[in-house]
Coordinates of C-alpha atoms in Angstrom, one line a residue:
M1 CA 7.6 1.7 -19.4
R2 CA 5.1 3.1 -16.7
K3 CA 5.1 0.3 -14.1
A4 CA 1.9 -0.1 -11.9
R5 CA 0.9 1.5 -9.0
E6 CA -1.9 0.3 -7.6
F7 CA -1.8 -3.4 -7.2
V8 CA -3.3 -3.7 -4.3
V9 CA -6.9 -4.0 -3.8
A10 CA -8.3 -1.2 -1.6
A11 CA -9.7 -3.5 0.8
S12 CA -6.1 -5.0 1.7
F13 CA -5.9 -2.2 3.4
V14 CA -8.9 -3.0 5.7
L15 CA -8.6 -0.6 8.8
A16 CA -10.2 -2.5 11.8
C17 CA -13.4 -0.7 12.8
G18 CA -14.7 -0.5 16.3
A19 CA -12.1 1.8 17.9
S20 CA -12.8 3.1 20.8
A21 CA -13.8 6.7 21.3
V22 CA -10.4 9.2 23.6
Q23 CA -10.1 12.4 23.7
A24 CA -8.4 12.1 20.0
A25 CA -8.2 10.5 17.1
D26 CA -4.9 8.6 18.4
W27 CA -4.5 5.8 16.3
I28 CA -2.1 4.0 18.6
M29 CA -4.4 4.0 21.2
Q30 CA -7.5 3.2 20.0
Q31 CA -6.1 -0.3 18.5
G32 CA -3.8 -1.0 21.0
T33 CA -5.9 0.3 24.3
E34 CA -9.5 -0.5 25.6
P35 CA -11.4 1.5 28.4
A36 CA -11.2 -0.4 31.6
D37 CA -15.6 0.3 31.7
T38 CA -16.1 -1.4 28.3
G39 CA -15.8 -4.9 29.3
A40 CA -14.8 -8.3 28.4
Y41 CA -15.3 -8.7 24.9
R42 CA -17.5 -6.7 21.9
F43 CA -17.5 -7.7 18.5
F44 CA -16.8 -5.4 15.3
G45 CA -16.8 -6.0 11.6
A46 CA -17.0 -4.5 8.2
G47 CA -17.9 -5.8 4.6
W48 CA -17.0 -4.1 1.8
L49 CA -18.3 -4.6 -2.2
T50 CA -16.7 -2.8 -4.7
Y51 CA -17.1 -2.0 -8.6
A52 CA -14.3 -1.4 -10.1
N53 CA -13.5 -0.2 -13.6
N54 CA -10.9 0.7 -16.0
Y55 CA -12.5 2.3 -18.6
G56 CA -10.3 4.5 -19.8
C57 CA -7.4 2.3 -20.2
D58 CA -6.6 0.4 -24.2
A59 CA -4.2 -2.6 -24.4
F60 CA -1.3 -2.8 -25.8
S61 CA -0.6 -2.4 -29.1
G62 CA 2.7 -1.9 -31.2
L63 CA 5.2 -3.3 -28.9
R64 CA 8.3 -4.4 -30.8
A65 CA 11.3 -7.0 -29.7
P66 CA 14.4 -5.0 -29.9
N67 CA 16.8 -6.2 -32.9
G68 CA 19.0 -3.9 -33.8
T69 CA 16.5 -2.3 -36.9
P70 CA 15.2 0.9 -36.6
N71 CA 11.9 -0.8 -35.7
G72 CA 11.7 -4.1 -34.2
S73 CA 10.4 -7.1 -34.4
P74 CA 6.8 -7.7 -34.6
S75 CA 7.1 -11.1 -32.7
G76 CA 8.6 -11.8 -29.5
G77 CA 10.2 -10.4 -26.3
P78 CA 8.5 -7.1 -25.3
A79 CA 5.6 -8.0 -28.5
L80 CA 4.0 -10.7 -26.8
N81 CA 2.4 -8.6 -24.3
N82 CA 0.7 -7.4 -27.4
G83 CA -3.0 -7.0 -26.4
E84 CA -2.8 -7.6 -23.0
Y85 CA -3.4 -4.7 -20.6
H86 CA -0.7 -3.0 -17.9
N87 CA -1.9 -4.2 -14.5
A88 CA -2.2 -0.9 -13.6
C89 CA -5.8 -1.6 -15.8
V90 CA -7.0 -4.8 -14.6
V91 CA -8.9 -5.5 -11.0
P92 CA -6.9 -6.7 -8.0
P93 CA -6.6 -9.0 -6.8
E94 CA -7.1 -11.9 -9.5
F95 CA -6.4 -8.9 -11.9
G96 CA -8.2 -11.0 -14.8
D97 CA -10.1 -8.2 -16.3
T98 CA -10.8 -4.1 -16.6
R99 CA -13.3 -4.3 -14.5
E100 CA -14.7 -6.8 -11.6
T101 CA -17.2 -6.6 -8.6
N102 CA -15.5 -7.6 -5.6
L103 CA -16.4 -8.2 -1.5
D104 CA -13.1 -6.1 -0.7
N105 CA -12.9 -7.1 2.7
L106 CA -15.2 -9.0 5.2
T107 CA -14.0 -8.7 8.5
A108 CA -14.7 -10.2 12.1
G109 CA -13.2 -9.4 14.7
I110 CA -13.4 -9.2 19.3
R111 CA -11.9 -6.8 21.4
G112 CA -12.0 -6.6 25.4
N113 CA -10.7 -6.4 28.6
L114 CA -8.6 -9.6 30.3
I115 CA -7.5 -7.8 33.4
P116 CA -9.3 -4.2 33.3
G117 CA -6.8 -1.4 32.7
R118 CA -4.2 -3.9 32.4
I119 CA -4.7 -6.3 29.9
N120 CA -6.6 -6.2 26.6
Y121 CA -6.6 -8.3 23.2
F122 CA -7.5 -7.5 20.1
F123 CA -8.1 -10.1 17.6
A124 CA -10.0 -9.7 13.6
A125 CA -10.4 -11.9 10.8
N126 CA -10.4 -11.2 7.0
A127 CA -12.1 -13.5 4.5
G128 CA -12.6 -10.8 1.9
Q129 CA -10.9 -10.6 -1.8
N130 CA -8.0 -9.2 -1.0
F131 CA -3.9 -10.2 -0.6
F132 CA -5.1 -11.1 3.1
N133 CA -6.3 -14.1 0.9
Y134 CA -4.5 -14.3 -2.1
L135 CA -0.8 -14.6 -2.6
P136 CA 0.5 -11.1 -4.2
F137 CA 0.0 -11.2 -8.0
Q138 CA -1.6 -14.8 -8.1
T139 CA -5.2 -15.2 -9.6
S140 CA -6.8 -17.3 -7.7
R141 CA -7.1 -17.6 -3.8
H142 CA -5.0 -19.0 -1.6
V143 CA -6.8 -19.3 1.6
V144 CA -10.4 -19.3 2.8
A145 CA -9.6 -16.3 5.3
S146 CA -6.6 -15.5 7.4
V147 CA -6.0 -13.6 10.7
Q148 CA -5.9 -10.2 10.0
D149 CA -5.0 -8.7 14.2
A150 CA -3.9 -10.3 17.1
S151 CA -2.4 -8.6 19.8
L152 CA -2.1 -8.7 23.8
T153 CA -1.3 -5.7 25.4
F154 CA -0.4 -4.9 28.8
S155 CA -0.5 -1.9 31.0
Y156 CA 1.8 -2.0 33.7
I157 CA 4.9 0.2 32.8
P158 CA 3.7 4.1 33.3
G159 CA 4.6 5.5 29.9
A160 CA 5.6 2.3 28.1
R161 CA 2.4 -0.1 27.4
V162 CA 4.0 -3.8 25.3
R163 CA 1.9 -4.6 22.9
V164 CA 2.5 -8.2 21.2
G165 CA 1.6 -10.3 18.1
L166 CA 0.1 -9.0 14.8
F167 CA -1.2 -5.8 14.5
K168 CA -0.9 -2.4 12.3
K169 CA 3.4 -1.2 12.9
P170 CA 4.3 2.5 12.7
G171 CA 3.4 4.5 9.4
P172 CA 1.5 6.8 7.6
E173 CA -1.9 7.8 8.2
E174 CA -3.8 6.5 5.4
I175 CA -2.6 3.1 7.1
Q176 CA -2.9 4.0 10.4
R177 CA -7.0 5.3 9.7
A178 CA -9.4 2.6 11.7
A179 CA -12.5 3.3 9.6
P180 CA -13.4 2.8 6.2
P181 CA -11.0 5.3 4.7
E182 CA -12.3 8.5 2.6
F183 CA -11.1 7.1 -0.6
I184 CA -11.7 4.0 -2.7
F185 CA -9.0 4.3 -4.8
V186 CA -5.3 4.0 -1.8
S187 CA -2.7 6.5 -3.3
A188 CA -0.1 5.2 -5.8
S189 CA 2.9 5.3 -3.0
L190 CA 1.1 3.7 -0.8
A191 CA -0.3 0.3 -2.8
Q192 CA 3.2 0.1 -4.9
W193 CA 6.5 0.8 -3.0
Q194 CA 5.1 1.5 1.4
Q195 CA 3.4 -1.6 1.7
E196 CA 5.8 -4.8 0.9
I197 CA 5.2 -7.8 -1.0
F198 CA 7.7 -10.8 -0.5
V199 CA 9.7 -12.5 -3.0
R200 CA 12.0 -15.4 -3.0
S201 CA 14.2 -14.6 -5.3
N202 CA 14.6 -11.0 -7.5
A203 CA 14.3 -10.7 -11.4
Y204 CA 14.2 -7.4 -13.8
F205 CA 11.3 -6.0 -14.8
R206 CA 12.9 -5.2 -18.7
T207 CA 13.3 -9.3 -19.0
G208 CA 12.0 -11.2 -16.1
L209 CA 15.3 -12.9 -15.4
P210 CA 17.0 -13.0 -12.5
I211 CA 18.9 -10.1 -11.5
P212 CA 22.8 -11.6 -10.9
G213 CA 22.8 -12.1 -6.8
Q214 CA 19.4 -11.9 -6.2
G215 CA 17.9 -15.0 -8.3
Y216 CA 17.9 -17.7 -10.1
L217 CA 16.4 -19.2 -12.8
G218 CA 13.6 -21.2 -11.2
G219 CA 13.5 -19.0 -8.4
V220 CA 12.1 -16.0 -9.6
A221 CA 8.4 -16.4 -9.5
S222 CA 4.7 -14.0 -11.2
Y223 CA 3.8 -13.7 -7.4
G224 CA 5.2 -13.0 -4.4
Y225 CA 5.1 -15.5 -1.3
D226 CA 3.4 -13.2 1.2
A227 CA 2.5 -9.3 1.6
D228 CA 2.4 -7.1 5.4
L229 CA -0.7 -5.0 4.3
G230 CA 0.7 -2.5 7.0
R231 CA 0.9 -4.6 9.3
D232 CA 3.8 -7.0 11.4
W233 CA 4.2 -9.3 13.8
G234 CA 6.6 -8.0 17.1
V235 CA 6.5 -6.2 19.9
Q236 CA 5.9 -2.4 20.7
A237 CA 6.2 -0.3 23.8
F238 CA 4.0 2.9 23.2
D239 CA 2.2 5.1 25.2
S240 CA -0.1 8.7 25.0
F241 CA 0.3 11.5 27.2
K242 CA -2.3 14.0 27.9
L243 CA -1.2 18.1 28.1
D244 CA -4.2 20.4 28.2
R245 CA -5.3 20.1 24.7
W246 CA -2.9 18.7 23.6
T247 CA -1.8 14.6 23.1
L248 CA 1.3 13.5 22.5
S249 CA 1.5 9.9 21.6
Y250 CA 5.2 7.4 20.4
A251 CA 5.4 3.9 19.4
L252 CA 8.5 2.1 19.0
M253 CA 8.5 -1.7 17.5
W254 CA 10.5 -4.4 16.8
G255 CA 9.1 -6.4 14.2
W256 CA 9.4 -9.7 12.5
G257 CA 9.7 -8.5 8.7
N258 CA 9.0 -11.6 7.2
G259 CA 4.8 -11.4 6.0
I260 CA 2.1 -11.6 8.4
H261 CA 1.0 -15.5 7.4
L262 CA 5.0 -16.6 9.0
R263 CA 5.6 -18.7 5.8
E264 CA 9.1 -17.9 5.7
N265 CA 12.1 -16.3 7.5
L266 CA 14.5 -15.1 5.0
N267 CA 14.8 -11.8 6.7
P268 CA 16.8 -12.9 10.0
H269 CA 17.7 -9.1 10.4
K270 CA 14.6 -8.2 12.2
D271 CA 12.7 -4.4 11.8
V272 CA 12.6 -1.0 13.9
N273 CA 9.1 0.8 13.2
A274 CA 9.1 4.4 15.1
E275 CA 6.3 7.1 15.3
L276 CA 6.0 10.4 16.7
V277 CA 2.1 11.6 16.9
A278 CA 1.4 15.5 17.9
E279 CA -2.8 16.1 17.8
Y280 CA -4.6 19.6 19.2
D281 CA -8.3 18.8 20.3
L282 CA -10.4 20.9 18.9
P283 CA -14.6 20.2 20.1
G284 CA -16.9 17.7 18.3
G285 CA -16.5 14.5 16.8
Q286 CA -15.9 11.1 18.5
G287 CA -13.5 7.6 18.1
P288 CA -11.7 7.3 14.9
N289 CA -14.1 11.4 13.4
K290 CA -12.8 13.2 17.1
H291 CA -12.3 16.6 15.5
G292 CA -8.5 17.9 15.9
I293 CA -5.2 18.9 14.5
K294 CA -2.7 16.4 14.4
A295 CA 1.2 16.1 13.2
Y296 CA 2.6 12.9 12.8
G297 CA 6.4 11.1 12.0
Y298 CA 7.3 7.6 11.3
Y299 CA 10.5 5.1 10.4
Q300 CA 11.1 1.9 9.4
Q301 CA 14.0 0.3 9.2
G302 CA 14.8 -3.8 8.3
Q303 CA 16.7 -5.9 5.9
R304 CA 15.7 -8.0 3.2
Q305 CA 17.4 -11.2 1.2
F306 CA 16.6 -13.7 -1.8
E307 CA 17.3 -16.9 -2.6
I308 CA 19.9 -17.0 -5.5
N309 CA 20.1 -21.1 -6.2
A310 CA 17.9 -24.3 -5.2
A311 CA 19.7 -24.8 -2.3
G312 CA 18.5 -21.9 -0.3
T313 CA 21.9 -19.9 -0.7
E314 CA 20.5 -16.1 0.5
S315 CA 21.8 -13.2 -0.8
E316 CA 23.9 -10.5 0.8
A317 CA 21.3 -8.5 3.1
F318 CA 19.6 -5.1 1.5
D319 CA 17.8 -2.3 3.9
R320 CA 14.3 -1.4 3.4
I321 CA 13.7 1.9 4.8
R322 CA 10.8 3.5 4.5
Y323 CA 9.9 6.8 6.5
G324 CA 7.2 9.9 6.3
V325 CA 5.5 13.2 7.9
G326 CA 2.0 14.4 7.4
V327 CA -0.2 16.7 8.8
R328 CA -4.5 16.5 9.3
A329 CA -7.1 18.2 10.0
L330 CA -10.9 18.0 10.7
G331 CA -13.4 19.8 12.3
E332 CA -14.9 23.4 11.9
L333 CA -11.3 24.8 10.5
F334 CA -12.8 27.7 9.0
G335 CA -14.9 29.0 11.9
E336 CA -18.0 27.8 14.2
G337 CA -21.1 27.6 12.2
N338 CA -18.7 27.6 8.8
G339 CA -19.0 23.7 8.3
R340 CA -16.9 20.8 9.0
H341 CA -14.0 19.9 6.8
R342 CA -11.2 17.6 6.8
V343 CA -7.4 18.8 5.0
G344 CA -4.3 16.3 5.1
F345 CA -0.8 16.1 3.5
D346 CA 1.6 12.9 3.5
A347 CA 5.0 12.8 2.5
M348 CA 6.6 9.8 2.0
Y349 CA 9.8 8.2 1.3
G350 CA 11.6 5.1 0.4
Q351 CA 15.7 3.7 0.1
G352 CA 16.0 0.0 -0.8
M353 CA 13.7 -2.3 -1.7
I354 CA 11.3 -0.8 -4.3
F355 CA 8.7 -3.3 -5.7
T356 CA 8.3 -1.9 -9.6
T357 CA 6.2 -4.3 -11.1
P358 CA 5.6 -8.0 -13.1
S359 CA 7.8 -8.1 -15.6
G360 CA 6.6 -6.3 -19.3
N361 CA 4.3 -4.7 -17.0
V362 CA 1.4 -7.6 -17.4
V363 CA 0.2 -9.9 -14.3
D364 CA 1.2 -13.6 -15.2
G365 CA 2.4 -12.3 -18.6
N366 CA 3.9 -13.9 -21.8
F367 CA 6.5 -11.8 -21.7
G368 CA 9.3 -12.6 -19.0
D369 CA 6.0 -14.9 -17.7
G370 CA 5.4 -11.5 -15.2
N371 CA 8.1 -12.6 -13.1
L372 CA 8.4 -9.9 -9.9
S373 CA 10.7 -7.1 -9.7
I374 CA 12.2 -5.2 -6.9
A375 CA 15.2 -2.2 -6.6
A376 CA 17.2 -3.8 -4.2
E377 CA 19.7 -1.6 -3.5
R378 CA 19.8 1.4 -1.0
G379 CA 20.7 3.9 -3.5
N380 CA 17.1 2.8 -5.2
K381 CA 14.7 5.3 -4.3
A382 CA 11.0 6.3 -4.5
R383 CA 9.0 9.4 -2.8
G384 CA 5.2 10.2 -2.7
Y385 CA 3.3 13.1 -1.6
T386 CA -0.5 13.5 -1.7
I387 CA -3.3 16.7 -0.2
D388 CA -6.8 15.7 0.1
Y389 CA -9.5 17.9 1.3
G390 CA -13.1 16.8 2.8
Y391 CA -16.1 18.4 2.9
Y392 CA -18.5 17.2 5.5
L393 CA -22.5 18.7 4.4
G394 CA -24.3 17.8 7.3
D395 CA -24.4 14.1 8.5
K396 CA -25.7 12.1 5.4
W397 CA -23.2 13.9 2.6
R398 CA -18.9 13.9 2.3
F399 CA -17.5 15.7 -0.8
D400 CA -13.8 14.4 -1.1
L401 CA -10.4 15.6 -3.3
R402 CA -7.1 14.3 -3.3
W403 CA -3.9 14.8 -5.7
G404 CA -1.2 12.3 -5.1
L405 CA 2.5 12.0 -7.0
N406 CA 4.5 9.1 -6.9
Q407 CA 7.8 9.3 -8.6
T408 CA 9.6 5.4 -8.3
L409 CA 13.6 5.0 -9.0
Y410 CA 14.2 8.7 -9.0
S411 CA 17.5 8.0 -8.3
T412 CA 19.1 4.9 -9.3
A413 CA 22.2 2.2 -8.5
G414 CA 23.1 -1.3 -9.2
V415 CA 21.0 -2.4 -12.6
W416 CA 18.7 0.0 -12.4
Q417 CA 19.0 3.2 -14.6
P418 CA 17.5 6.1 -15.4
A419 CA 15.1 5.1 -17.6
D420 CA 13.2 3.0 -15.1
E421 CA 12.0 5.9 -13.4
R422 CA 8.2 6.1 -13.7
R423 CA 6.0 9.2 -12.8
V424 CA 2.2 8.8 -11.4
E425 CA 0.4 12.3 -10.8
E426 CA -3.8 11.0 -9.6
W427 CA -6.1 13.2 -9.4
T428 CA -9.6 11.5 -7.5
L429 CA -13.1 13.0 -6.6
G430 CA -15.1 11.3 -4.7
V431 CA -19.0 11.8 -2.8
T432 CA -20.1 9.5 -0.3
H433 CA -23.7 9.4 0.8
F434 CA -23.9 8.1 4.9
F435 CA -27.4 6.1 4.8
M436 CA -26.7 5.6 8.8
P437 CA -23.6 6.0 10.3
N438 CA -22.6 2.1 9.9
L439 CA -24.0 2.4 6.1
Q440 CA -22.5 4.4 3.6
L441 CA -22.3 4.7 -0.7
S442 CA -19.4 6.0 -2.0
A443 CA -18.0 6.8 -5.4
N444 CA -14.8 8.0 -7.1
Y445 CA -13.4 9.2 -9.9
Q446 CA -9.7 8.7 -10.5
F447 CA -8.0 11.1 -13.4
R448 CA -4.6 9.3 -13.8
D449 CA -1.2 10.2 -16.1
F450 CA 1.6 7.7 -15.9
Q451 CA 5.4 8.7 -17.4
A452 CA 8.2 7.3 -18.0
P453 CA 10.3 10.6 -18.3
T454 CA 13.7 9.5 -19.2
A455 CA 14.6 8.1 -22.4
V456 CA 16.5 4.3 -22.5
Q457 CA 20.0 5.0 -23.4
P458 CA 21.9 3.2 -26.0
V459 CA 24.6 0.9 -24.7
A460 CA 27.5 1.1 -27.2
N461 CA 27.4 4.2 -30.2
T462 CA 26.5 1.5 -32.8
P463 CA 23.1 1.5 -35.2
A464 CA 21.9 -1.0 -33.6
A465 CA 22.5 -0.2 -30.0
I466 CA 20.6 2.5 -31.0
N467 CA 17.9 1.5 -32.6
N468 CA 17.2 -0.8 -29.6
A469 CA 17.4 2.0 -27.0
S470 CA 14.9 3.7 -29.4
V471 CA 12.2 1.0 -29.7
A472 CA 12.5 0.3 -26.0
T473 CA 11.6 3.9 -25.3
R474 CA 9.1 3.5 -27.8
N475 CA 7.8 0.5 -25.7
Q476 CA 7.9 2.3 -22.4
D477 CA 5.6 4.9 -24.0
I478 CA 3.8 2.8 -25.3
V479 CA 3.0 0.8 -22.2
T480 CA 2.7 3.8 -19.7
G481 CA 0.0 5.5 -22.2
S482 CA -2.5 2.9 -21.8
V483 CA -3.1 3.7 -18.9
G484 CA -6.7 6.0 -18.6
D485 CA -9.2 6.8 -16.0
R486 CA -10.7 4.7 -13.7
F487 CA -14.1 4.7 -11.2
A488 CA -15.3 2.8 -8.6
V489 CA -18.5 2.3 -6.4
R490 CA -18.4 0.4 -3.0
L491 CA -21.1 -0.1 -0.2
V492 CA -19.8 0.0 3.3
Y493 CA -21.0 -1.5 5.9
T494 CA -19.5 -1.5 9.8
F495 CA -20.5 -3.0 13.5

């Protein structure tokens, strides 16, 4: 079946505003340091109000339960989900309808110096409708508000500032950007497996049943206990170095690896995250929109475990590896006087702990109870690519275009099979009008093509097994074919 890729509301990737104006759009420095002359405190915040409509989606129809016959059974099994919508077709974080208006992000924060030039702090809280305040895939709000960022930076060691607390870990540009993102819809790869959902016990998405050695009945669930939202608690050494028009930056982080709310400690093996950035300064722009050409690479590695019985016995440890490279350019790229342009490319790769979908592709569904499923073994791999372009018409308008490709489980291990591979291709069109520098209205339209490229193979060379494989293949084609285009409109205010 075509698995959901866009399960996380875009506001769940809120990127704290109020970044300082340094010489280049260097997120490591902008969010981790404070100019000595900015004082003891300054407030910042953001609100995003979004209307999203998955108008191109269809409810499931024609799903059958494999029973050894050519057409399967119209009752039981996957057929229980007929009339439901794919989880990529309902609006998070409550997943209750194909169209919703949500306050995706409501952030307020404070940052400043405790000792100018030596110790600075960064704190923000989020009360929006997002995974800061909802358990992943739980359809009701869990808390009113959550801490989004809480860190101290110590600048005593030349070339190695030290940041401690909760903050964004080294990762792709789409997460790091300290301003409202250019696109309302985040890329499919980022939404599905680059950012992390934590579960206690693991299920197989085709059945909803526990995977042997990774879960147990009563432990698998239709929602996770936490998410990382591109952040972690930990300690990070970082700094940047100015070489003529070049800025070179690095970050090396030890991370908690258990989710931002510190609800559990299932993963005793802590994470290591690293990033290298090189940016060439171009004239113009400031703060998050400083003109320049940037190249970066990052690497994340940790291990994850599951509970395999009611006593809390933990499974073997599974590697979780993420890495990627990218480039981004912003400015008068095609000659002075020819307008401001933005060009970006990202390549993301994942090995192990690949989040797939709720069982049956329905949130809290009838089949398999919608239990969440992760392809845990390191041999399970995913990759994603995006290319985006933006054109700025004066100070009031921006026009955006992005192509994205997400391939999950193109390589498989464990119980996972080639037929579990899913492919999502997206084209996103966007336009933004800036009423003021801190007030903007954006609209996105997204074309989506969901595919299950490999047929289910029979488990035996018998008529019943062949029939069951044929029914399962038709089911996954029905599920992937039900996902259509969508659009959204978002009003953003920042201060």
